[in-house]
Amino acid sequence: EPEVTQTPSHQVTQMGQEVILRCVPISNHLYFYWYRQILGQKVEFLVSFYNNEISEKSEIFDDQFSVERPDGSNFTLKIRSTKLEDSAMYFCASSEEQGGRSPLHFGNGTRLTVT
Amino acid sequence: AQSVTQPDIHITVSEGASLELRCNYSYGATPYLFWYVQSPGQGLQLLLKYFSGDTLVQGIKGFEAEFKRSQSSFNLRKPSVHWSDAAEYFCAVGAQGFQKLVFGTGTRLLVSP
């Protein structure tokens, strides 16, 4: 079964550094998402992306965050200047249709630790 | 806006016993409802989904869930739990025209021998 893959599985960075989290969505999916899960808390929506642009974002997704689909397969999340509170598990997901209607398929996540 | 409540943070069930995990949602129209499972170090795997039609939906791994509009609930059930079911379970709600899913805080299932 096709799956969403994320790299790296674990990233450690120092406060103020830039990080890029990478994802390869399922190939025939059109909608892409980033979610995060701070340790012990709920999974929170960050951003959705369709047709090469952001279609929806949460209040968490401020100017420090950006997303890009640099080629036909990768989908990236960039955090420009990391803060301690950005430490979390970041999940990429993709779906065939809009997420309200079509199930999201999640990757195994990237655990980001900011020191 | 949609919201989801999972009132049980932890549940412990004996292997072979039945299981019910509670989920209540808040949304003005008919929601799209999902249950996901997360094993340690893993991503979120879809167990089952409800969009419309039959209110009792079957999923993978022997799980089922029942949509009850009058109670705004979508509880997950399994008749006989296996040790491999120990994981965190998340209920999520989506809505037509919206991109995102809103997740509950999760219920951690522990299975005792």
Coordinates of C-alpha atoms in Angstrom, one line a residue:
Chain A
E1 CA 0.0 0.0 0.0
P2 CA 1.4 3.4 -0.9
E3 CA 2.4 5.5 2.1
V4 CA 3.6 9.0 3.1
T5 CA 7.3 9.1 4.0
Q6 CA 8.9 11.7 6.2
T7 CA 12.6 12.5 6.7
P8 CA 14.4 12.8 9.0
S9 CA 12.7 10.8 11.7
H10 CA 14.4 12.9 14.4
Q11 CA 16.0 16.3 14.1
V12 CA 17.8 18.2 16.8
T13 CA 18.5 21.9 16.3
Q14 CA 19.5 24.9 18.3
M15 CA 17.2 27.7 19.1
G16 CA 17.2 30.3 16.3
Q17 CA 18.3 27.9 13.6
E18 CA 16.3 27.1 10.5
V19 CA 15.0 23.6 9.9
I20 CA 13.4 22.0 6.9
L21 CA 11.2 18.9 7.4
R22 CA 10.6 16.8 4.3
C23 CA 7.7 14.7 3.1
V24 CA 6.9 12.6 0.1
P25 CA 3.1 12.4 -0.1
I26 CA 1.2 9.5 -1.9
S27 CA 1.7 10.1 -5.6
N28 CA -1.8 10.5 -6.8
H29 CA -2.9 12.7 -3.9
L30 CA -3.7 16.3 -4.4
Y31 CA -4.0 17.8 -0.9
F32 CA -1.1 18.0 1.5
Y33 CA -1.0 18.9 5.2
W34 CA 1.2 19.5 8.1
Y35 CA 0.1 18.7 11.7
R36 CA 2.1 18.8 14.9
Q37 CA 1.8 17.1 18.2
I38 CA 3.5 18.6 21.2
L39 CA 4.4 15.8 23.7
G40 CA 1.3 14.7 25.6
Q41 CA -1.0 17.0 23.7
K42 CA -3.4 16.7 20.9
V43 CA -2.6 16.6 17.2
E44 CA -3.0 20.1 15.8
F45 CA -3.5 21.3 12.3
L46 CA -0.9 23.7 10.9
V47 CA -1.5 24.1 7.2
S48 CA -3.1 22.6 4.1
F49 CA -1.7 23.0 0.6
Y50 CA -3.4 22.5 -2.8
N51 CA -2.6 23.4 -6.3
N52 CA 0.7 24.9 -5.2
E53 CA -0.7 27.3 -2.7
I54 CA -1.8 27.4 0.9
S55 CA -5.5 26.7 1.1
E56 CA -5.9 26.9 4.9
K57 CA -3.7 27.6 7.9
S58 CA -4.1 27.8 11.6
E59 CA -3.1 30.6 14.0
I60 CA 0.0 28.5 14.9
F61 CA 1.3 28.8 11.3
D62 CA 2.8 32.3 11.6
D63 CA 5.5 34.0 9.6
Q64 CA 8.1 31.7 10.9
F65 CA 6.6 28.8 9.0
S66 CA 6.5 28.2 5.3
V67 CA 5.6 25.3 3.0
E68 CA 6.8 24.4 -0.4
R69 CA 6.4 21.8 -3.0
P70 CA 9.7 22.2 -4.8
D71 CA 9.2 19.4 -7.3
G72 CA 6.6 16.9 -8.2
S73 CA 7.1 14.7 -5.2
N74 CA 8.4 16.5 -2.2
F75 CA 6.5 18.7 0.3
T76 CA 8.5 20.6 2.8
L77 CA 7.9 22.6 6.0
K78 CA 10.4 25.2 6.9
I79 CA 10.7 26.8 10.3
R80 CA 12.8 29.9 9.9
S81 CA 14.1 30.6 13.4
T82 CA 13.2 27.8 15.8
K83 CA 12.0 28.4 19.3
L84 CA 12.0 26.0 22.2
E85 CA 8.2 25.7 21.9
D86 CA 8.5 24.4 18.4
S87 CA 9.7 21.1 19.8
A88 CA 7.1 18.6 18.8
M89 CA 6.3 15.7 16.5
Y90 CA 5.5 17.0 13.0
F91 CA 3.3 14.9 10.8
C92 CA 2.8 15.2 7.1
A93 CA -0.4 13.9 5.5
S94 CA -2.0 13.7 2.1
S95 CA -5.4 13.0 0.7
E96 CA -7.1 12.5 -2.6
E97 CA -9.9 15.1 -1.9
Q98 CA -10.4 17.8 0.7
G99 CA -9.6 16.6 4.2
G100 CA -13.2 17.0 5.4
R101 CA -14.4 14.3 3.0
S102 CA -11.4 12.2 2.2
P103 CA -9.3 10.3 4.8
L104 CA -5.9 11.7 5.5
H105 CA -2.9 9.4 5.2
F106 CA -0.2 10.3 7.7
G107 CA 3.5 9.7 7.7
N108 CA 5.4 8.4 10.7
G109 CA 6.4 11.9 11.7
T110 CA 9.6 13.9 12.4
R111 CA 10.4 14.5 16.0
L112 CA 11.9 18.0 16.3
T113 CA 13.9 18.8 19.4
V114 CA 14.9 22.5 19.8
T115 CA 17.6 23.0 22.4
Chain B
A1 CA -16.1 25.5 14.5
Q2 CA -15.7 21.8 15.0
S3 CA -14.4 20.3 18.3
V4 CA -13.9 16.8 19.7
T5 CA -13.8 15.6 23.2
Q6 CA -12.4 12.3 24.3
P7 CA -13.2 12.1 28.0
D8 CA -10.9 9.2 28.9
I9 CA -7.2 9.9 29.0
H10 CA -6.3 6.3 29.9
I11 CA -8.2 3.1 29.7
T12 CA -6.9 -0.3 30.9
V13 CA -8.7 -3.4 29.5
S14 CA -7.9 -7.1 30.0
E15 CA -6.9 -9.1 27.0
G16 CA -10.0 -10.7 25.5
A17 CA -12.4 -8.2 27.1
S18 CA -14.5 -5.8 25.2
L19 CA -13.6 -2.2 24.6
E20 CA -15.4 1.0 24.1
L21 CA -13.6 4.4 23.6
R22 CA -15.8 7.5 23.8
C23 CA -15.8 10.4 21.4
N24 CA -18.1 13.4 21.5
Y25 CA -18.1 16.0 18.8
S26 CA -19.5 19.5 18.3
Y27 CA -20.5 20.6 14.9
G28 CA -23.7 22.2 13.5
A29 CA -24.1 20.0 10.5
T30 CA -23.4 16.4 9.7
P31 CA -19.8 15.8 10.4
Y32 CA -17.3 13.5 8.8
L33 CA -15.9 11.4 11.6
F34 CA -12.7 9.4 11.9
W35 CA -10.8 7.2 14.3
Y36 CA -7.0 7.0 14.0
V37 CA -4.6 4.8 16.0
Q38 CA -1.0 5.7 16.9
S39 CA 1.4 3.0 18.0
P40 CA 4.6 4.2 19.8
G41 CA 7.0 5.9 17.4
Q42 CA 4.5 5.5 14.5
G43 CA 2.3 7.8 12.5
L44 CA -1.5 7.9 12.6
Q45 CA -3.3 5.0 11.0
L46 CA -6.9 5.3 9.9
L47 CA -9.1 2.7 11.6
L48 CA -12.5 3.8 10.2
K49 CA -14.5 6.7 8.9
Y50 CA -18.1 7.9 8.8
F51 CA -19.4 10.2 6.1
S52 CA -23.1 9.3 5.8
G53 CA -25.5 6.3 5.5
D54 CA -25.3 3.4 7.9
T55 CA -24.5 4.7 11.3
L56 CA -22.5 1.6 12.3
V57 CA -19.2 1.5 10.4
Q58 CA -16.7 -1.3 10.3
G59 CA -13.0 -0.7 10.2
I60 CA -9.7 -2.5 10.2
K61 CA -8.4 -4.8 12.9
G62 CA -11.9 -5.8 14.1
F63 CA -12.9 -2.3 15.2
E64 CA -16.3 -0.7 14.7
A65 CA -17.9 2.7 15.6
E66 CA -21.4 3.9 15.9
F67 CA -22.5 7.4 14.9
K68 CA -25.3 8.7 17.2
R69 CA -26.5 12.1 16.1
S70 CA -28.8 12.5 19.1
Q71 CA -25.8 12.1 21.5
S72 CA -23.2 13.8 19.2
S73 CA -21.1 10.7 19.7
F74 CA -18.9 8.4 17.7
N75 CA -17.7 5.7 20.1
L76 CA -15.2 3.1 19.0
R77 CA -15.7 -0.5 20.0
K78 CA -14.0 -3.9 19.7
P79 CA -15.6 -7.1 21.1
S80 CA -12.3 -8.7 22.1
V81 CA -9.1 -6.8 22.7
H82 CA -5.7 -8.2 21.8
W83 CA -2.4 -7.1 23.4
S84 CA -1.3 -5.6 20.1
D85 CA -4.2 -3.1 20.4
A86 CA -2.3 -1.2 23.0
A87 CA -1.8 2.3 21.5
E88 CA -3.2 5.8 21.5
Y89 CA -6.5 6.3 19.8
F90 CA -7.6 9.6 18.3
C91 CA -11.1 10.7 17.2
A92 CA -11.2 13.4 14.6
V93 CA -13.9 15.4 12.9
G94 CA -14.0 17.1 9.5
A95 CA -16.6 19.2 7.8
Q96 CA -17.6 19.7 4.2
G97 CA -15.7 22.5 2.6
F98 CA -13.0 22.6 5.2
Q99 CA -9.5 21.3 4.7
K100 CA -8.5 20.3 8.2
L101 CA -9.4 17.6 10.6
V102 CA -9.8 18.5 14.3
F103 CA -8.5 15.9 16.7
G104 CA -9.4 15.0 20.2
T105 CA -6.8 14.7 22.9
G106 CA -6.5 11.0 22.5
T107 CA -7.1 7.9 24.7
R108 CA -4.3 5.7 25.6
L109 CA -5.3 2.1 25.7
L110 CA -3.4 -0.3 28.0
V111 CA -4.0 -4.0 27.7
S112 CA -3.4 -6.2 30.7
P113 CA -2.7 -9.9 30.5

